[in-house]
Short mmCIF file of C-alpha atoms in Angstrom, two decimals:
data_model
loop_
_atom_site.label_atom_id
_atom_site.label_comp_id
_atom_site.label_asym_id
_atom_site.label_seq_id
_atom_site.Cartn_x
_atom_site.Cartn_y
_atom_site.Cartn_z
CA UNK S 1 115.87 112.29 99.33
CA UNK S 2 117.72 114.67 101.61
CA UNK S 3 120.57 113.73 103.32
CA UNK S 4 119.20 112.54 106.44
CA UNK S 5 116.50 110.12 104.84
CA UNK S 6 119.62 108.82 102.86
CA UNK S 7 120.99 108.56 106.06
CA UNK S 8 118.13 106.68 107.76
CA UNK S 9 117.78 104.34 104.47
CA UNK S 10 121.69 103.72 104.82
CA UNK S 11 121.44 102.20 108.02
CA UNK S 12 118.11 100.29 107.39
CA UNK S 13 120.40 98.47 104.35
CA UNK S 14 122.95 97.25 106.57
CA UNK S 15 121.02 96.36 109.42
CA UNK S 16 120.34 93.78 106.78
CA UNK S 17 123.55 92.30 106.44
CA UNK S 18 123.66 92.56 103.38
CA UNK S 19 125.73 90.39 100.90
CA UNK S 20 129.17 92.16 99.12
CA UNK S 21 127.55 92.31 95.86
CA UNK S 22 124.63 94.20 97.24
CA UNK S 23 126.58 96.89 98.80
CA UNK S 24 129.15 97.08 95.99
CA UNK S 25 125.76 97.77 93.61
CA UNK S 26 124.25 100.09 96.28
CA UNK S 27 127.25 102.31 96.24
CA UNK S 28 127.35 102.32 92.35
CA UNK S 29 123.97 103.71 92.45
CA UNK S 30 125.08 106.07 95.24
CA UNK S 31 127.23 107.64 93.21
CA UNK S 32 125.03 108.14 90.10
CA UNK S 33 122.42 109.70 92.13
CA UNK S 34 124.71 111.94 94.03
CA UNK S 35 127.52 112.67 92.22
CA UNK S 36 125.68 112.18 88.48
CA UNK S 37 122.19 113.32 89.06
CA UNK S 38 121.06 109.71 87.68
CA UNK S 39 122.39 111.60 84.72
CA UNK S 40 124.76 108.39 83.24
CA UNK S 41 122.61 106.51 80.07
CA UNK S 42 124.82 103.11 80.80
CA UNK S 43 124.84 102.03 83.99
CA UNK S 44 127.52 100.00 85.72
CA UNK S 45 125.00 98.58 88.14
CA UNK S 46 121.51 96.74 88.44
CA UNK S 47 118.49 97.77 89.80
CA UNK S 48 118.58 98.96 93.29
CA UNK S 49 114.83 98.27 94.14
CA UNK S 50 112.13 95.82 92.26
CA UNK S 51 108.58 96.54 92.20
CA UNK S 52 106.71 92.96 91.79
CA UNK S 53 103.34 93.39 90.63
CA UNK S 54 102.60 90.62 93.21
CA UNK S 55 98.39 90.94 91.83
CA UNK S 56 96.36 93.01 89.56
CA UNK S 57 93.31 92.16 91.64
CA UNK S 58 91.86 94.73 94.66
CA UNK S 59 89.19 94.66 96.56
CA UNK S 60 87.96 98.20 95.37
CA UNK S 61 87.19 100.09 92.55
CA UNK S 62 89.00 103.67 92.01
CA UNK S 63 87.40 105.88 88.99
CA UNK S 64 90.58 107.58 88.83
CA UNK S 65 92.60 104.31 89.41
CA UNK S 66 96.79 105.08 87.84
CA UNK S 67 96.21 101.35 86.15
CA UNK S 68 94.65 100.16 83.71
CA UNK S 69 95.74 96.35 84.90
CA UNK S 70 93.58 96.51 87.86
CA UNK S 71 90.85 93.92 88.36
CA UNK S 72 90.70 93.18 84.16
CA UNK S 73 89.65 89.76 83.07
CA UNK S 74 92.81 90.00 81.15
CA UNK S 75 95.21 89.70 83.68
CA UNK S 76 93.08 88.20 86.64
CA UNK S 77 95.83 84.95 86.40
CA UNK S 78 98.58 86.96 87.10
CA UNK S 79 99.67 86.48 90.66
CA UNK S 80 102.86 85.61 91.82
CA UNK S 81 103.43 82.62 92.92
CA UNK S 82 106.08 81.38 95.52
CA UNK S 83 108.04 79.95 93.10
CA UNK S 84 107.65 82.81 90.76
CA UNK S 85 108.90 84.75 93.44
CA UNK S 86 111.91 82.21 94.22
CA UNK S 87 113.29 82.14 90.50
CA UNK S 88 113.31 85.97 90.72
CA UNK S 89 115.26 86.56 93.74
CA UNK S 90 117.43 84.11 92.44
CA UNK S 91 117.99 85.78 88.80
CA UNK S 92 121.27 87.84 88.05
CA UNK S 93 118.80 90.47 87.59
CA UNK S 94 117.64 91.03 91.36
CA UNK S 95 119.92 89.37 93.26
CA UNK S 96 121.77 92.58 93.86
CA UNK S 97 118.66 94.51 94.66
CA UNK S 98 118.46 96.25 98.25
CA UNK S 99 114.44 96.44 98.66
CA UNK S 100 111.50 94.60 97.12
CA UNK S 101 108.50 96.44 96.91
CA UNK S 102 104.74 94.48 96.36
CA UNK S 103 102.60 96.16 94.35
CA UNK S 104 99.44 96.11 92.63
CA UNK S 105 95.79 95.52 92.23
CA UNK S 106 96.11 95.54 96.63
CA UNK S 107 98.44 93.77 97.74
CA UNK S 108 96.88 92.53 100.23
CA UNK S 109 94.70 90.34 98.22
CA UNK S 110 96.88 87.81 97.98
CA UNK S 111 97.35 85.27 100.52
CA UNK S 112 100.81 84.46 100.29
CA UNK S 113 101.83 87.94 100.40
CA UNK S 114 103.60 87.54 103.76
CA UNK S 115 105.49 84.49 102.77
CA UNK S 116 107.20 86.20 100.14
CA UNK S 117 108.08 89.36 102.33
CA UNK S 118 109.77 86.83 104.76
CA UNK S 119 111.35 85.30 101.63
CA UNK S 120 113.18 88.87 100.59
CA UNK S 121 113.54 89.17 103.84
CA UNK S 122 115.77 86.53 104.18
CA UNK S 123 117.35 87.70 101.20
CA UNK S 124 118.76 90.63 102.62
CA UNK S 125 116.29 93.05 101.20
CA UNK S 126 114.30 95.74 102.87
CA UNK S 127 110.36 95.00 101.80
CA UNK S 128 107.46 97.32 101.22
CA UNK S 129 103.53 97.26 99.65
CA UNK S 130 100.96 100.20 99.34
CA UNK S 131 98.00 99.04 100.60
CA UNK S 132 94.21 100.78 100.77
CA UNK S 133 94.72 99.40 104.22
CA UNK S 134 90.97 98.09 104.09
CA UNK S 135 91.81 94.68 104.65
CA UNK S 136 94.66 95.04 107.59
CA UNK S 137 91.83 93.88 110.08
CA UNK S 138 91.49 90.49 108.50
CA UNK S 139 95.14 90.05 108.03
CA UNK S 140 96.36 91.64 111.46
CA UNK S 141 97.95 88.86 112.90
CA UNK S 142 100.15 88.27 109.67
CA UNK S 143 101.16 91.51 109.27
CA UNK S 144 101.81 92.10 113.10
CA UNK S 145 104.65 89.33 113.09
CA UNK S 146 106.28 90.04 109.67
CA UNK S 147 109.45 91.71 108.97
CA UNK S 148 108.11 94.58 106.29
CA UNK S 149 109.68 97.73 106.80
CA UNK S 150 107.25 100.16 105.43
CA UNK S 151 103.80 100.31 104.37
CA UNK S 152 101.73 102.98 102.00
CA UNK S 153 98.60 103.77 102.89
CA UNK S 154 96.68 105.56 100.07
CA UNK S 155 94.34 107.63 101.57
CA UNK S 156 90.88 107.86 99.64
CA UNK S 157 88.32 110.55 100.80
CA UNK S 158 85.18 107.86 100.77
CA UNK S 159 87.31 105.66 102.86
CA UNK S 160 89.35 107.93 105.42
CA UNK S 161 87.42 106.98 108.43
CA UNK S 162 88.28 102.98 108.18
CA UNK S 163 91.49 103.58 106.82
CA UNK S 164 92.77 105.87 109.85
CA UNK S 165 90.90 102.74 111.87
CA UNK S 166 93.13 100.10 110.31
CA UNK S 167 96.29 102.60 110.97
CA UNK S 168 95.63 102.83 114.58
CA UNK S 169 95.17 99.21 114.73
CA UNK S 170 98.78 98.80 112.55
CA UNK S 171 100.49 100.85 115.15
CA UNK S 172 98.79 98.99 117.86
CA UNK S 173 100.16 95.45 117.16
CA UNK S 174 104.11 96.86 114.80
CA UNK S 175 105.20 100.20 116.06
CA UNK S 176 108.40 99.31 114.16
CA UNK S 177 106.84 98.94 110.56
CA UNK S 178 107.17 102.71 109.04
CA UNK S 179 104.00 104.42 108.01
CA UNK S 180 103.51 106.34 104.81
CA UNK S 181 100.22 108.57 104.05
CA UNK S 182 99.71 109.00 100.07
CA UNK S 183 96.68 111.41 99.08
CA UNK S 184 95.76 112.18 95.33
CA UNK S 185 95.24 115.67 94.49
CA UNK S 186 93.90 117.77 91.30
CA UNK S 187 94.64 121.02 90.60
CA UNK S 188 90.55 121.50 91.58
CA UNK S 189 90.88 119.47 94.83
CA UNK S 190 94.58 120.71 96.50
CA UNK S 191 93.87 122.47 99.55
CA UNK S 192 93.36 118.84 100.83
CA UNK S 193 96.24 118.52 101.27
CA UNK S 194 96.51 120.35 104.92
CA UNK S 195 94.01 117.87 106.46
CA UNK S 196 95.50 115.04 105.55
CA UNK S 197 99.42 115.89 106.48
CA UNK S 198 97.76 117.24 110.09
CA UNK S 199 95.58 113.23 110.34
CA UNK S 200 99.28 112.00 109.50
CA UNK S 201 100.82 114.23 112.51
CA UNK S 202 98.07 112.91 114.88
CA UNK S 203 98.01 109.41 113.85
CA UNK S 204 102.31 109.55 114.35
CA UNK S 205 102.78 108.33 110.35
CA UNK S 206 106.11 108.67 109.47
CA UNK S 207 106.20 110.67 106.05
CA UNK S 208 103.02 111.37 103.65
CA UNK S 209 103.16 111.94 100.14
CA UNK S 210 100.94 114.07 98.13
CA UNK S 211 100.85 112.89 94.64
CA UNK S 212 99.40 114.64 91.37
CA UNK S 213 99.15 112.18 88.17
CA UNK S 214 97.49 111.20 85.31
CA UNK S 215 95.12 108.45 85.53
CA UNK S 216 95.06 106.17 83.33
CA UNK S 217 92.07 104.40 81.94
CA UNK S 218 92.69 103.10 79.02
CA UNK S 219 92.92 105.51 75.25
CA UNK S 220 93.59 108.74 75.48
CA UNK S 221 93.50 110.97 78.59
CA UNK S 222 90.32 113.36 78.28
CA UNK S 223 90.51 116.99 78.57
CA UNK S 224 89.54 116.97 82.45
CA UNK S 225 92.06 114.52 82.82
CA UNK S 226 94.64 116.54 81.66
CA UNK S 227 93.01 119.62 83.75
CA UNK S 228 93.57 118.12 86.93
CA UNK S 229 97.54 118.17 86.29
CA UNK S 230 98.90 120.89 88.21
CA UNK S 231 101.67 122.31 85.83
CA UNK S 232 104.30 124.89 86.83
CA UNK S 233 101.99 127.85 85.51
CA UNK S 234 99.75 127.48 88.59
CA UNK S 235 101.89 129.38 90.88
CA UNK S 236 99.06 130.20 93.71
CA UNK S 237 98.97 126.18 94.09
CA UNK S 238 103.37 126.08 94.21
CA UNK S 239 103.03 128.58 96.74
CA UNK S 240 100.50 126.79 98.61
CA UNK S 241 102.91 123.94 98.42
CA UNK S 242 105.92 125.69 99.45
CA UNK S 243 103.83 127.67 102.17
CA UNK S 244 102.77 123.37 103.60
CA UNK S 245 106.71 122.97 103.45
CA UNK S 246 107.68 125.13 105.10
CA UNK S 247 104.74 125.15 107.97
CA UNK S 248 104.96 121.16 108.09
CA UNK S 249 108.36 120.15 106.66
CA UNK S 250 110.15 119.83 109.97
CA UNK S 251 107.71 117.89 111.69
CA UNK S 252 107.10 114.88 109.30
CA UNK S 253 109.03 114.04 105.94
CA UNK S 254 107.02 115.64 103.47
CA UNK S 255 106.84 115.17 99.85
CA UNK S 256 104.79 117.57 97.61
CA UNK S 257 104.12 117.25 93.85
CA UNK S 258 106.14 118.60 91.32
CA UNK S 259 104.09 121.06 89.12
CA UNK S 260 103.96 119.82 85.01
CA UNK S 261 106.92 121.10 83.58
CA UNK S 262 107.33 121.34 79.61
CA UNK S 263 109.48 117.79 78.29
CA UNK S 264 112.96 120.21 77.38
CA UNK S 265 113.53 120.32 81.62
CA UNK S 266 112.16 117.01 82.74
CA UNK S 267 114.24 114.62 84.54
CA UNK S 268 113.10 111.22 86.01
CA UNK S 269 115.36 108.96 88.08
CA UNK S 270 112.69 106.55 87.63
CA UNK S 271 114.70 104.15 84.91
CA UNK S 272 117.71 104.48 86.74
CA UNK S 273 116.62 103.21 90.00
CA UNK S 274 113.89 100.43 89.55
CA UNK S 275 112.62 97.98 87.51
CA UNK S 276 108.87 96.31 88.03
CA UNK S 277 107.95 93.05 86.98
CA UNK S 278 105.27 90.54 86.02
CA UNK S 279 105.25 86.77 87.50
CA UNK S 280 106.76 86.25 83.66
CA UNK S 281 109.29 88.42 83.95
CA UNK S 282 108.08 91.14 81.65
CA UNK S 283 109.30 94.55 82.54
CA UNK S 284 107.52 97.66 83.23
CA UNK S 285 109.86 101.08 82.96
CA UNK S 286 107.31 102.52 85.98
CA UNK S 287 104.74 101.26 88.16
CA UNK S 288 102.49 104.09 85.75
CA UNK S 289 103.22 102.65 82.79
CA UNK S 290 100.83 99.50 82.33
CA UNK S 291 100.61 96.94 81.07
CA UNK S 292 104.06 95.22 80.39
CA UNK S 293 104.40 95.52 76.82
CA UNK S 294 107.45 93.27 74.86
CA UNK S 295 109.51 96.68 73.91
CA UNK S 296 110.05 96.66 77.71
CA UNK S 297 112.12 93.65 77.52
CA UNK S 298 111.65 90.37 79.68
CA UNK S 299 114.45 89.83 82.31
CA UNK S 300 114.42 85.63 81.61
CA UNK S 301 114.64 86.21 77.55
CA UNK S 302 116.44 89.76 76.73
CA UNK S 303 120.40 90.21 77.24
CA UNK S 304 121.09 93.10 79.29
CA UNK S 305 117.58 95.11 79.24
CA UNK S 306 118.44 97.26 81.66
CA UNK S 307 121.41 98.87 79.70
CA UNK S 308 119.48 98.92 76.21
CA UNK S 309 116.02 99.07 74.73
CA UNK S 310 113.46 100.98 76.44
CA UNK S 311 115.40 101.84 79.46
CA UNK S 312 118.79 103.16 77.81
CA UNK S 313 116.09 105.42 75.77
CA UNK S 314 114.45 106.72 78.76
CA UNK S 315 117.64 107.63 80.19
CA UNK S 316 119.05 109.29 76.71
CA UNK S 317 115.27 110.63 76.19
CA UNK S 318 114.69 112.31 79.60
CA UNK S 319 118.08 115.10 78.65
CA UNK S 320 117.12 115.62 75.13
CA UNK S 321 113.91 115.32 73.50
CA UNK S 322 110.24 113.76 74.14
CA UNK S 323 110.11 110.92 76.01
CA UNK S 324 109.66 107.47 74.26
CA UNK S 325 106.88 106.21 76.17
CA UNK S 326 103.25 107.82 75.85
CA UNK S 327 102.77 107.83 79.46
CA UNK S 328 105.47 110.06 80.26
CA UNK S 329 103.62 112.81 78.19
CA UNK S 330 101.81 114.12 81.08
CA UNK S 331 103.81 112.72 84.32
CA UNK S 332 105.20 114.89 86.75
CA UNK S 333 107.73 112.48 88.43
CA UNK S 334 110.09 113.21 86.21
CA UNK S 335 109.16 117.33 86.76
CA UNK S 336 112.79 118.72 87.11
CA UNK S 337 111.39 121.07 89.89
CA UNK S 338 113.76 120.72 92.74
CA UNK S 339 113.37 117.23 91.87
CA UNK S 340 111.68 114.78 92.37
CA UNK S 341 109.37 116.42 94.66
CA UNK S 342 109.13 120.09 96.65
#
């Protein structure tokens, strides 16, 4: 985030009105990411932002999907419900939060989605989902009249030509909601990254993200898996990067993927920001790292999880040694390369 965007982000918080207590936590956070480098293990603050895994369900099926929740029998009674969604904006845990992001499965799945955006709304929280944006047709009218402040739009290559539909349909009926392009590359498959930052330019998106991850399937990650991670010994693709930066980088906010870096100089801000949750209450570290598992801590049950277990580790892990949790192994978001992206 440069200082502009943390400018723009500033202003979006207290257009809000937020309560004290949120701006006395956003400012504690403020300073550990500027001053600290999210550098400090215990943290005088809670979470800034909370990810609700609002449904594991979605109405497609990705090969190289980044969970391993999505669409399984075993969590297919997992939605949040309004009252799920209540109790947590009323914990000690969240109430201090500044944004609320809905994730899943696709969020727009589930049909109370919107109520629960005006709910944090009403909170005094900014409000987010990533969508496949399939489905904004049938839910136009609801998402035309709500207060969300940003939307994700992963772009998939077998889907472009609805999705860019549904995004010219968005801007059509909320010019105000900001639009974010996300595009999955490989180390094989980068130099599509161009066309999709120049359909972001023409379709007036507001930032687009090109991402570069693990998937994660379930076991171990095969060896093409682990191929596709662009690491920083591929430095024709960094160029390539750096070469889109600096071509495209004043014209839309632009965020490029770190390259694999070896554990010794990774950094992630990741457990020092957010915290994502389950309709339970069970705690996932990262939106990557599925399912919630009990190590992670459960914010009705635990005392103080985000200052110990799992997420004190992470923080203590990510400046000294290999990271606790397996899915970190081959992550770059926590790539210390003018971090957290080029």
């Amino acid at each position: 985030m440069n200082f502009v965007e943390a400018l723009k982000l500033s202003s979006q918080i207290l257009r809000r009105m937020p309560r004290p207590s949120q701006v006395v936590n956003a400012a504690k956070f403020a300073y550990n990411y500027c001053v600290c480098g999210c550098r400090q293990k215990v943290l005088r603050y809670n979470p800034v932002s909370v990810g609700v895994f609002v449904t594991f369900k979605c109405n497609i099926r990705c090969a190289k999907c980044f969970s391993r929740c999505v669409n399984s029998r075993e969590f297919a009674d997992m939605d949040f419900t309004v009252s799920d969604f209540d109790r947590l904006l009323k914990s000690d845990f969240s109430r201090d939060a500044v944004r609320v992001s809905f994730v899943g499965g696709e969020p727009l799945v589930h049909r109370d989605l919107f109520e629960m955006i005006w709910m944090a709304h009403r909170d005094s929280k900014l409000t987010m989902f990533p969508t496949n944006a399939l489905l904004i047709g049938q839910r136009i009218d609801e998402l035309a009249k709500s207060p969300v402040d940003a939307i994700q739009i992963s772009v998939y290559n077998e889907h472009k030509g609805r999705q860019f539909e549904a995004m010219e349909l968005l801007r059509s009926k909320n010019s105000k909601v900001s639009v974010c392009l996300s595009h999955w590359v490989t180390r094989e498959t980068y130099l599509e990254a161009e066309d999709v930052i120049v359909s972001a330019l023409d379709m007036k998106a507001n930032s687009i993200v090109i991402q570069n991850f693990l998937p994660q399937q379930g076991g171990d990650p095969s060896p093409d898996d682990i191929s596709s991670i662009i690491t920083d010994g591929d430095s024709h693709i960094i160029e390539y990067f750096l070469e889109l930066k600096r071509r495209y980088g004043k014209k839309i906010s632009l965020s490029l993927p770190s390259p694999l870096v070896p554990v010794s100089r990774r950094h992630c801000p990741q457990p020092s920001i957010a915290v994502f949750i389950d309709r339970h209450g069970n705690l996932f570290p990262c939106c990557l790292a599925t399912p919630a598992n009990p190590r992670y801590g459960n914010i009705y049950k635990d005392v103080d999880v985000w200052n110990g277990g799992v997420f004190k580790a992470l923080r203590s892990d990510f400046v000294s040694s290999f990271p606790v949790l397996k899915e970190c192994e081959h992550c770059c978001l926590g790539s210390d390369y003018v971090r957290p992206f080029i």
